mmCIF file of C-alpha atoms and ligand atoms in Angstrom:
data_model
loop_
_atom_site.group_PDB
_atom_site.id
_atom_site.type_symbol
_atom_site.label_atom_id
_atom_site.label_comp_id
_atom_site.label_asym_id
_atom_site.label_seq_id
_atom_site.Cartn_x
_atom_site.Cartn_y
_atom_site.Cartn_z
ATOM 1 C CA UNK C 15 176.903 128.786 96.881
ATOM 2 C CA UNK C 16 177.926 125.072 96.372
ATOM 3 C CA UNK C 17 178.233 124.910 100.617
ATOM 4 C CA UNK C 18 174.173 126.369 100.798
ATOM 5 C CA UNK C 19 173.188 123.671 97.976
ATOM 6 C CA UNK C 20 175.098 121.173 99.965
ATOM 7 C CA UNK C 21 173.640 122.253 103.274
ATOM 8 C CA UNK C 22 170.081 122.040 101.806
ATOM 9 C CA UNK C 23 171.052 118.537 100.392
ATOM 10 C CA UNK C 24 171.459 117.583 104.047
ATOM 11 C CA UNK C 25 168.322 119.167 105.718
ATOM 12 C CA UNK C 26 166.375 117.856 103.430
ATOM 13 C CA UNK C 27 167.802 114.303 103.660
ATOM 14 C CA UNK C 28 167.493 113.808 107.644
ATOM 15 C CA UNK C 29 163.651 115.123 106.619
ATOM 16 C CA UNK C 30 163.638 112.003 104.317
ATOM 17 C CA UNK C 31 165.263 109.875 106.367
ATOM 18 C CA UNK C 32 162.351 110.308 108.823
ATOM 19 C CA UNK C 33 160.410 109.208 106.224
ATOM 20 C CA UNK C 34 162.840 106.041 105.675
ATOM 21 C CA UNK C 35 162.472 105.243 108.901
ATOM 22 C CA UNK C 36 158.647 105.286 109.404
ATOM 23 C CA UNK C 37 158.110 103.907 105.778
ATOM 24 C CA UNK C 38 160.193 100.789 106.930
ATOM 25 C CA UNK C 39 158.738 99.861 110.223
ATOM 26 C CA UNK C 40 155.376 100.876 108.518
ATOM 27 C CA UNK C 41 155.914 98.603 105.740
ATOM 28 C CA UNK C 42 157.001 95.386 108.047
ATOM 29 C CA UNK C 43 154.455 96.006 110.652
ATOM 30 C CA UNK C 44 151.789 96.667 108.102
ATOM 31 C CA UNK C 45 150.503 99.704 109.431
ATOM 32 C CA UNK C 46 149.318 102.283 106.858
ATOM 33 C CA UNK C 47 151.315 104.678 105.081
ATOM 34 C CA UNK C 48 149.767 107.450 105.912
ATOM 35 C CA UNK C 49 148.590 108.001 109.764
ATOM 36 C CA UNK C 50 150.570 110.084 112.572
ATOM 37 C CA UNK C 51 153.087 108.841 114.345
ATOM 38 C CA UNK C 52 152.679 107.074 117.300
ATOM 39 C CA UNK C 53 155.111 106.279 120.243
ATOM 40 C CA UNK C 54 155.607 102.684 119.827
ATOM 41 C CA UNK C 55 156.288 101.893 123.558
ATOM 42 C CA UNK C 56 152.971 104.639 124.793
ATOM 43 C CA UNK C 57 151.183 105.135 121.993
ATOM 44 C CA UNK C 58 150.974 108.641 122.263
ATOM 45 C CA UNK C 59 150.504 110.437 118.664
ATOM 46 C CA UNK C 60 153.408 112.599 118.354
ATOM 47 C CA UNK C 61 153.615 116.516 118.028
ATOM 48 C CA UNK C 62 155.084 118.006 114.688
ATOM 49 C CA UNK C 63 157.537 119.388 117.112
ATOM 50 C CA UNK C 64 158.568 115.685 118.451
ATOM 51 C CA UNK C 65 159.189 114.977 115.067
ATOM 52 C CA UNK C 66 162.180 117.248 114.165
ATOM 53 C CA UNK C 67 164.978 115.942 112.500
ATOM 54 C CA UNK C 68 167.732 115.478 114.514
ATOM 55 C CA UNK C 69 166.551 117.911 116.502
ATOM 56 C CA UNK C 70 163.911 115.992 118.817
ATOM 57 C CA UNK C 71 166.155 113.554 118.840
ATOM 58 C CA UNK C 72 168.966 115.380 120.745
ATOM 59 C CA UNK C 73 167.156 117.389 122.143
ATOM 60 C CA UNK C 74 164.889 115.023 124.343
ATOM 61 C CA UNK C 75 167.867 112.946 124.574
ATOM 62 C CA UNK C 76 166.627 110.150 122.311
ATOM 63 C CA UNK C 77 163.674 109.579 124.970
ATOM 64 C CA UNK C 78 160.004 109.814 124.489
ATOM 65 C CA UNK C 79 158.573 113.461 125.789
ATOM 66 C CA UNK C 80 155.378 111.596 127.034
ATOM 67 C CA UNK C 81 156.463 108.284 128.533
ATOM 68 C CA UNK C 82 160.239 109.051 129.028
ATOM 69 C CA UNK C 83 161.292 105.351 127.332
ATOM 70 C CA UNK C 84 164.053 105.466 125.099
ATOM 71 C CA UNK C 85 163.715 105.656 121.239
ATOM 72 C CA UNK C 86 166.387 103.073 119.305
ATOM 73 C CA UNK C 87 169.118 105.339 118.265
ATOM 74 C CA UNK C 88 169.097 103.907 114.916
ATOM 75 C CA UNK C 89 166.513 106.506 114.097
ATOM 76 C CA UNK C 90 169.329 109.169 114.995
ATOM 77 C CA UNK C 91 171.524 107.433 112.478
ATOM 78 C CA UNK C 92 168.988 106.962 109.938
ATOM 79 C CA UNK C 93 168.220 110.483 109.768
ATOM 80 C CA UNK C 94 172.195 111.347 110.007
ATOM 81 C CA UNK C 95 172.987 109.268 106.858
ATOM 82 C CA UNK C 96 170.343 110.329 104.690
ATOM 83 C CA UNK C 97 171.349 113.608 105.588
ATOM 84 C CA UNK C 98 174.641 112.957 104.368
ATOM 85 C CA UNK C 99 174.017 111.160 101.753
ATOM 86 C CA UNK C 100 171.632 113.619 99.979
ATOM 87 C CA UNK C 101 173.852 116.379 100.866
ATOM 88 C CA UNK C 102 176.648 114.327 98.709
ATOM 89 C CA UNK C 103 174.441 114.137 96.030
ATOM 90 C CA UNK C 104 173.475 117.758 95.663
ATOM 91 C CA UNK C 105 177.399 118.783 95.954
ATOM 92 C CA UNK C 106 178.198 116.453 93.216
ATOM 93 C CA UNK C 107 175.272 117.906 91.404
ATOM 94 C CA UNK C 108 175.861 121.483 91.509
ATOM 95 C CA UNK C 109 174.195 122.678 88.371
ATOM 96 C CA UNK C 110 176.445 125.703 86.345
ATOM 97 C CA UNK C 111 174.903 128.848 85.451
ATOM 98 C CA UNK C 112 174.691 127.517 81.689
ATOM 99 C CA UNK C 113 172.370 125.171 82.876
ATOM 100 C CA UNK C 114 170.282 127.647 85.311
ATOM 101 C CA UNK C 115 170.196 130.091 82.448
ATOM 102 C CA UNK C 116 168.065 127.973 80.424
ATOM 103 C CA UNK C 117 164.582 127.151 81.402
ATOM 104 C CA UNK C 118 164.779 123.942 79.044
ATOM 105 C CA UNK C 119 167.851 122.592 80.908
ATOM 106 C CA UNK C 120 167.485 123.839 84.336
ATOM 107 C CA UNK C 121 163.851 121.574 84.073
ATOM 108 C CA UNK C 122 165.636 118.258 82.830
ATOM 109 C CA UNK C 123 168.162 119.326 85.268
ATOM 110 C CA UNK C 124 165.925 119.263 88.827
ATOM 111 C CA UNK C 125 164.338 116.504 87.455
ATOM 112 C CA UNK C 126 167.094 114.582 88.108
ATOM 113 C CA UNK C 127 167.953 115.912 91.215
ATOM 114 C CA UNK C 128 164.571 114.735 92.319
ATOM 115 C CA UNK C 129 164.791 111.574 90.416
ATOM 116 C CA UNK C 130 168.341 110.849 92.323
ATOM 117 C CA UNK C 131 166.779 111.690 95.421
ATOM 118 C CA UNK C 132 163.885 109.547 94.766
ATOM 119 C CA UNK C 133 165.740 106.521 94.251
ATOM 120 C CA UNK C 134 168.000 106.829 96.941
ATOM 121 C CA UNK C 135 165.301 107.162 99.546
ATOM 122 C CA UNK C 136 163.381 103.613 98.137
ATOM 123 C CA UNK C 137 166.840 101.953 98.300
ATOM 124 C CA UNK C 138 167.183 103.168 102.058
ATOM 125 C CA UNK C 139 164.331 102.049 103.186
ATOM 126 C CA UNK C 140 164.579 98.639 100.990
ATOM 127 C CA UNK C 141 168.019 98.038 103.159
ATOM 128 C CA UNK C 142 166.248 98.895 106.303
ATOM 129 C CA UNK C 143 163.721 96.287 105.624
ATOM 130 C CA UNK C 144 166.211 93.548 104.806
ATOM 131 C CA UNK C 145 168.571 94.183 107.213
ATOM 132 C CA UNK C 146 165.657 93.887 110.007
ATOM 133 C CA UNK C 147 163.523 91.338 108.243
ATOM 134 C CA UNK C 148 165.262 89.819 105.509
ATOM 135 C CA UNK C 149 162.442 91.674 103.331
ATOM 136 C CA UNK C 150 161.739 93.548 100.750
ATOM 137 C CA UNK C 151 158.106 94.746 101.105
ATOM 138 C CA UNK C 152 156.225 95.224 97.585
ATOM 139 C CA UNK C 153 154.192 97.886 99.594
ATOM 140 C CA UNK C 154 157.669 100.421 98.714
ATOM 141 C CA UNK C 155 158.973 98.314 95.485
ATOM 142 C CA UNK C 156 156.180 98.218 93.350
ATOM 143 C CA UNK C 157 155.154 101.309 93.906
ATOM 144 C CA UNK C 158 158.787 102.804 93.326
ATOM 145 C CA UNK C 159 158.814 100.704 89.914
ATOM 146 C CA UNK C 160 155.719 102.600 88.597
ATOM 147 C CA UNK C 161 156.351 105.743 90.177
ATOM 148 C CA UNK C 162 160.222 105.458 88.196
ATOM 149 C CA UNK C 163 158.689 104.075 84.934
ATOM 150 C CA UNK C 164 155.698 107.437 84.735
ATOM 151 C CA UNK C 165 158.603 109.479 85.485
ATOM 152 C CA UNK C 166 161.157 108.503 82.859
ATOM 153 C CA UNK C 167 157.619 108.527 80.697
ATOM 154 C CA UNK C 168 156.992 111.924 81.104
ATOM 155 C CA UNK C 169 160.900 113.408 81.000
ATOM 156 C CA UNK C 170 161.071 112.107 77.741
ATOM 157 C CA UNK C 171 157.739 113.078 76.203
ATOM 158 C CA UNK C 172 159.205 116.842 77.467
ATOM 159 C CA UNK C 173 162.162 116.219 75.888
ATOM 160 C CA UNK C 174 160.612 114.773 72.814
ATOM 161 C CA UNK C 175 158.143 118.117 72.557
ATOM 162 C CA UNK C 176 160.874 119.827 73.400
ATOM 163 C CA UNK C 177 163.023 118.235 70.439
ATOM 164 C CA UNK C 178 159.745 119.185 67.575
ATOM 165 C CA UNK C 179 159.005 122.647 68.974
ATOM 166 C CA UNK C 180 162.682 124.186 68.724
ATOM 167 C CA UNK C 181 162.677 122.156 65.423
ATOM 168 C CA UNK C 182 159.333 123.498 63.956
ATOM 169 C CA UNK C 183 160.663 127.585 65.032
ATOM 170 C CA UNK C 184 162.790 127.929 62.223
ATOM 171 C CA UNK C 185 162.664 127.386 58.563
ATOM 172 C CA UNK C 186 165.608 124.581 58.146
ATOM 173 C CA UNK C 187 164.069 123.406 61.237
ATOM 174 C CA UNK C 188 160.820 122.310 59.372
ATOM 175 C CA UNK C 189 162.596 120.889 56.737
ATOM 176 C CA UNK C 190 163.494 117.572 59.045
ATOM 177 C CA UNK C 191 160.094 117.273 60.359
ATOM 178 C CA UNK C 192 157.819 114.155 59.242
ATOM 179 C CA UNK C 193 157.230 113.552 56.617
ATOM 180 C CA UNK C 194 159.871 114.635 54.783
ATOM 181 C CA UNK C 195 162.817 114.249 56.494
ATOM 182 C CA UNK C 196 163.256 111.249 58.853
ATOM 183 C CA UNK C 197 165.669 113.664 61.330
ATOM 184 C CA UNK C 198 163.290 114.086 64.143
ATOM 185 C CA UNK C 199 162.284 110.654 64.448
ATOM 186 C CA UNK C 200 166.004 109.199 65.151
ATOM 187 C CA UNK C 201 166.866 112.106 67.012
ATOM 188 C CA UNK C 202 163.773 111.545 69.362
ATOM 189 C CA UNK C 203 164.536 107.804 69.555
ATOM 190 C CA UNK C 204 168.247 108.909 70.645
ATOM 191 C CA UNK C 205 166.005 111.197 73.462
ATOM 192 C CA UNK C 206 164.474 108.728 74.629
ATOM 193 C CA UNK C 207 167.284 106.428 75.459
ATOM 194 C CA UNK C 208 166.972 106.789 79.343
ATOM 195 C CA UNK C 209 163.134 105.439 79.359
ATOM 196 C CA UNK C 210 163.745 102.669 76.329
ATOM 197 C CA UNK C 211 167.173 101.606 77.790
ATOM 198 C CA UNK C 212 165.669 101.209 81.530
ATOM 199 C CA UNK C 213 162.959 98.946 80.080
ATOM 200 C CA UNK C 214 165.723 97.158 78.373
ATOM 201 C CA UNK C 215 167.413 96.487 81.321
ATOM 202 C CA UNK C 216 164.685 95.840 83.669
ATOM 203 C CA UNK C 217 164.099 92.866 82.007
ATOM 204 C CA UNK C 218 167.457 91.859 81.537
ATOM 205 C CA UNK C 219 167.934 92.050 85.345
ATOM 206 C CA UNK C 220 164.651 90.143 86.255
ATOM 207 C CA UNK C 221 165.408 87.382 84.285
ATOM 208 C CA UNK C 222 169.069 87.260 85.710
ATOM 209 C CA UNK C 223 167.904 87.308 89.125
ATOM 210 C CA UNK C 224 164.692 85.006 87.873
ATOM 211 C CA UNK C 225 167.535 82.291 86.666
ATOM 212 C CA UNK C 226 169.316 83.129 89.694
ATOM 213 C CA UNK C 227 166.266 82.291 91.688
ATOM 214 C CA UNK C 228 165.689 78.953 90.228
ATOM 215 C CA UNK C 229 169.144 77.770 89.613
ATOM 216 C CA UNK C 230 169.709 78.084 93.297
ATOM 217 C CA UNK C 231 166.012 76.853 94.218
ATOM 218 C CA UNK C 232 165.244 80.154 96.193
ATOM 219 C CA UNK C 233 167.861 79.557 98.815
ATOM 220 C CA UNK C 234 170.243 82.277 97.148
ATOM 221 C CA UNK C 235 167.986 84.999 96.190
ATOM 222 C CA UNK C 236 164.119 85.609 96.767
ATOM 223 C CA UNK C 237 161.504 87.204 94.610
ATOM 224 C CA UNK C 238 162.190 90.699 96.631
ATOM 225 C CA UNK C 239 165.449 90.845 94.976
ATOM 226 C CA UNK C 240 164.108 90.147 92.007
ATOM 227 C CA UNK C 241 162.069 93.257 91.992
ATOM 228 C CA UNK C 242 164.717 95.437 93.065
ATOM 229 C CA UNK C 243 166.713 94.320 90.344
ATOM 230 C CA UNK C 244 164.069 95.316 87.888
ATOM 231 C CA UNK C 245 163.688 98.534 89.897
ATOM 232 C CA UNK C 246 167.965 98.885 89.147
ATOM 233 C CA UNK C 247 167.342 98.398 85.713
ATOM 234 C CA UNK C 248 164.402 100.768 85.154
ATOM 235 C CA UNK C 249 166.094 103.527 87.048
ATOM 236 C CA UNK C 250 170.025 102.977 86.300
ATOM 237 C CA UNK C 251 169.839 102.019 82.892
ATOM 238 C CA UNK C 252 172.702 100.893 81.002
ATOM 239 C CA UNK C 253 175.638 100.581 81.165
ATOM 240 C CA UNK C 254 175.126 101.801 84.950
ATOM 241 C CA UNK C 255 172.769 98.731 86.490
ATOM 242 C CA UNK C 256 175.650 96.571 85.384
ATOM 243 C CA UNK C 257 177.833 98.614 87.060
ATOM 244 C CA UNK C 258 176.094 98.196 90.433
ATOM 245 C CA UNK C 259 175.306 94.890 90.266
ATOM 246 C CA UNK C 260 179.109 93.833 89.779
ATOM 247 C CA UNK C 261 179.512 96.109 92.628
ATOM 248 C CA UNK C 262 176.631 94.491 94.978
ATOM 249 C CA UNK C 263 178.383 90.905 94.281
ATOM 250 C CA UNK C 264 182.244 92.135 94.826
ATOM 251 C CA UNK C 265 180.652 93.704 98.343
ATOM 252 C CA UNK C 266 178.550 90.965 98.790
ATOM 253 C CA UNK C 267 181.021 88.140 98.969
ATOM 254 C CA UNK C 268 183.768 90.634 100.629
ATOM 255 C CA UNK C 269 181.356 90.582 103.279
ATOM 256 C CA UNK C 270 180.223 87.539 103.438
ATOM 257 C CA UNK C 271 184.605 85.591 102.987
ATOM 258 C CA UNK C 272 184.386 88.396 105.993
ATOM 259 C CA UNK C 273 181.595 86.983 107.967
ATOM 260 C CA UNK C 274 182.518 83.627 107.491
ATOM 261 C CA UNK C 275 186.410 83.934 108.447
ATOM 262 C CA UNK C 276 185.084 85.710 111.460
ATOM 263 C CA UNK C 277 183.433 82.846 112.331
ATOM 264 C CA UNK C 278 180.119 84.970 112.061
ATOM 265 C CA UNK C 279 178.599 82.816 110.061
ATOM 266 C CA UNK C 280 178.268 79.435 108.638
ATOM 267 C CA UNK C 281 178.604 78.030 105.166
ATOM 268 C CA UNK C 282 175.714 77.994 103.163
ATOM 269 C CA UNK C 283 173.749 80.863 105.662
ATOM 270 C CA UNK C 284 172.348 83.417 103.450
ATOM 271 C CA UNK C 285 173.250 87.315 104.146
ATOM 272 C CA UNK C 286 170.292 89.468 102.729
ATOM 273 C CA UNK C 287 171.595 90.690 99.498
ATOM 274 C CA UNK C 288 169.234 94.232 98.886
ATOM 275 C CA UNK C 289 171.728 96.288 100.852
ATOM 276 C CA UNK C 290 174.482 95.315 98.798
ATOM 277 C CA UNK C 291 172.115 95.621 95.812
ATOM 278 C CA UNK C 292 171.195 99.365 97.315
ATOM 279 C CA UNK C 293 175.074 100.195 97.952
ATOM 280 C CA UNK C 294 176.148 99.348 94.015
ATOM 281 C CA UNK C 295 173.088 101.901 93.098
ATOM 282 C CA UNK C 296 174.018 104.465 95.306
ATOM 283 C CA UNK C 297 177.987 104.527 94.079
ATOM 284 C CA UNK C 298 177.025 104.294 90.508
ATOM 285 C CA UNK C 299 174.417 107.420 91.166
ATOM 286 C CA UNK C 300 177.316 109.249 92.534
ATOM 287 C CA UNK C 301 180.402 108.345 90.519
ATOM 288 C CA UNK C 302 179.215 106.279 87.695
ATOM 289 C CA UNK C 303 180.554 107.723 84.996
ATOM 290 C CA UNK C 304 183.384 108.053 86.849
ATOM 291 C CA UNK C 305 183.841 104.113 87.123
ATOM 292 C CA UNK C 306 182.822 103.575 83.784
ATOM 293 C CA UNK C 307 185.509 105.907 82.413
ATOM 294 C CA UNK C 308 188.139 104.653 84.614
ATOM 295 C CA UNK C 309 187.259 100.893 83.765
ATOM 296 C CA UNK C 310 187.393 101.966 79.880
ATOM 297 C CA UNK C 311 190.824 103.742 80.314
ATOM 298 C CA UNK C 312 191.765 100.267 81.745
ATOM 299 C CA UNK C 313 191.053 98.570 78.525
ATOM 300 C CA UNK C 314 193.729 100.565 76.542
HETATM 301 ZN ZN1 ZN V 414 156.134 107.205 124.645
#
């Protein structure tokens, strides 16, 4: 069962990742969101069946059906990656039957599946963008910021309902309902930790990368950055956002000692900074607890 979950992970990732793809060149270009897709060497609106996931692709040998020119194979790789990345996070994922047993659970628990998946489609196609353009277009980050912030809104008013329903079932139950017991209220504070602690941390991060912006007079970091750290905050939370942004720095300057020994690049050249941002969110979606507990074990 795990290998069909996993396999599903991956179609439906090199599905997104033809999203990623068109979102990002749509998004620098700025063509709208929502037309066909063209050919961008003919023009010629594409069939659903040139559109394929990895299919097309390999099957018209990475050329155009209409004008025969040769798509980048990027797109290949785009789609390959996302497949594999969302396949990793549906194996790591695999939900028990305790949790598919109960409706309560198995809800929270696709939630964020679809959350996970969510995020790690805006931080693809936030490293596209940066890596091409040095950009990170507000036409994907703002949006992602609301659409994460009505989302950890409405999980917790679920879980919150959830939390006064089960409560208000029984006798005892009613007994630490308002007003006479204060039991539900901390309890639904202690729910709500994922949407109060993002918020926390959102601004934390935006006014680390806001300092960081003008301590280094723009020249370090720009105000794309800044949103996506707000947008690590919302959606990681804490301890987690920490976790990825001491990741995004260690890979950061490994790359960039790297670069520069290389002979790549010059002191004091900038290296867009959102993939390394995007690749600290990513790890700490798929192991952070992991870290977190090996870092603590550390300690002792
Ligand atoms: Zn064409």
């Amino acid at each position: 069962m795990i290998i069909l979950f996993t396999v599903v992970g991956f179609i439906l990732g090199t599905v997104l990742g033809s999203l990623v793809k068109a979102l990002a060149d749509r998004s620098l270009s700025g063509k709208s969101f929502w037309g066909r897709s063209v050919c961008t060497k003919c023009q010629t609106t594409l069939k659903w069946y040139d559109l394929l996931p990895l299919f097309s692709f390999l099957l018209l040998k990475g050329k155009c059906r209409y004008c025969n020119k040769k798509f980048s194979i990027n797109y290949f790789w785009v789609e390959v990656l996302m497949g594999v990345l969302i396949g990793l996070l549906f194996f790591i994922s695999f939900p028990n039957k305790a949790v598919l047993s109960d409706t309560y659970k198995s809800i929270i628990y696709f939630f964020d599946l679809i959350f996970k998946t969510l995020v790690i489609t805006t931080l693809f196609i936030i490293t596209l963008t940066d890596l091409k353009k040095t950009l990170i277009p507000d036409r994907i980050i703002l949006p992602s910021i609301l659409i994460g912030l009505v989302a950890l809104f409405s999980i917790t008013i679920y879980k919150v309902v959830y939390l006064y329903y089960v409560l208000s079932q029984s006798v005892i139950g009613k007994l630490l309902l308002p007003p006479k017991n204060d039991y539900f209220f901390r309890h639904a504070l202690i729910t709500a930790e994922p949407l109060t602690g993002g918020i926390i941390m959102a601004v934390i991060l935006g006014l680390f990368f806001f300092s960081l912006i003008v301590i280094t007079r723009g020249r370090g970091m720009g105000g794309g950055d800044f949103k996506l750290g707000i947008f690590m905050g919302l959606v990681l939370g804490f301890p987690n956002s920490l976790v990825a942004l001491l990741l995004a720095f260690l890979s950061g300057a490994l790359v960039g000692i790297t670069l520069l020994l290389a002979g790549r690049k010059k002191l004091g050249q900038t290296i867009p900074f959102g993939p390394f941002l995007a690749l600290g969110s990513v790890v700490v979606i798929f192991w952070g607890d992991k870290i977190l507990n090996w870092y603590l074990s550390l300690k002792i």
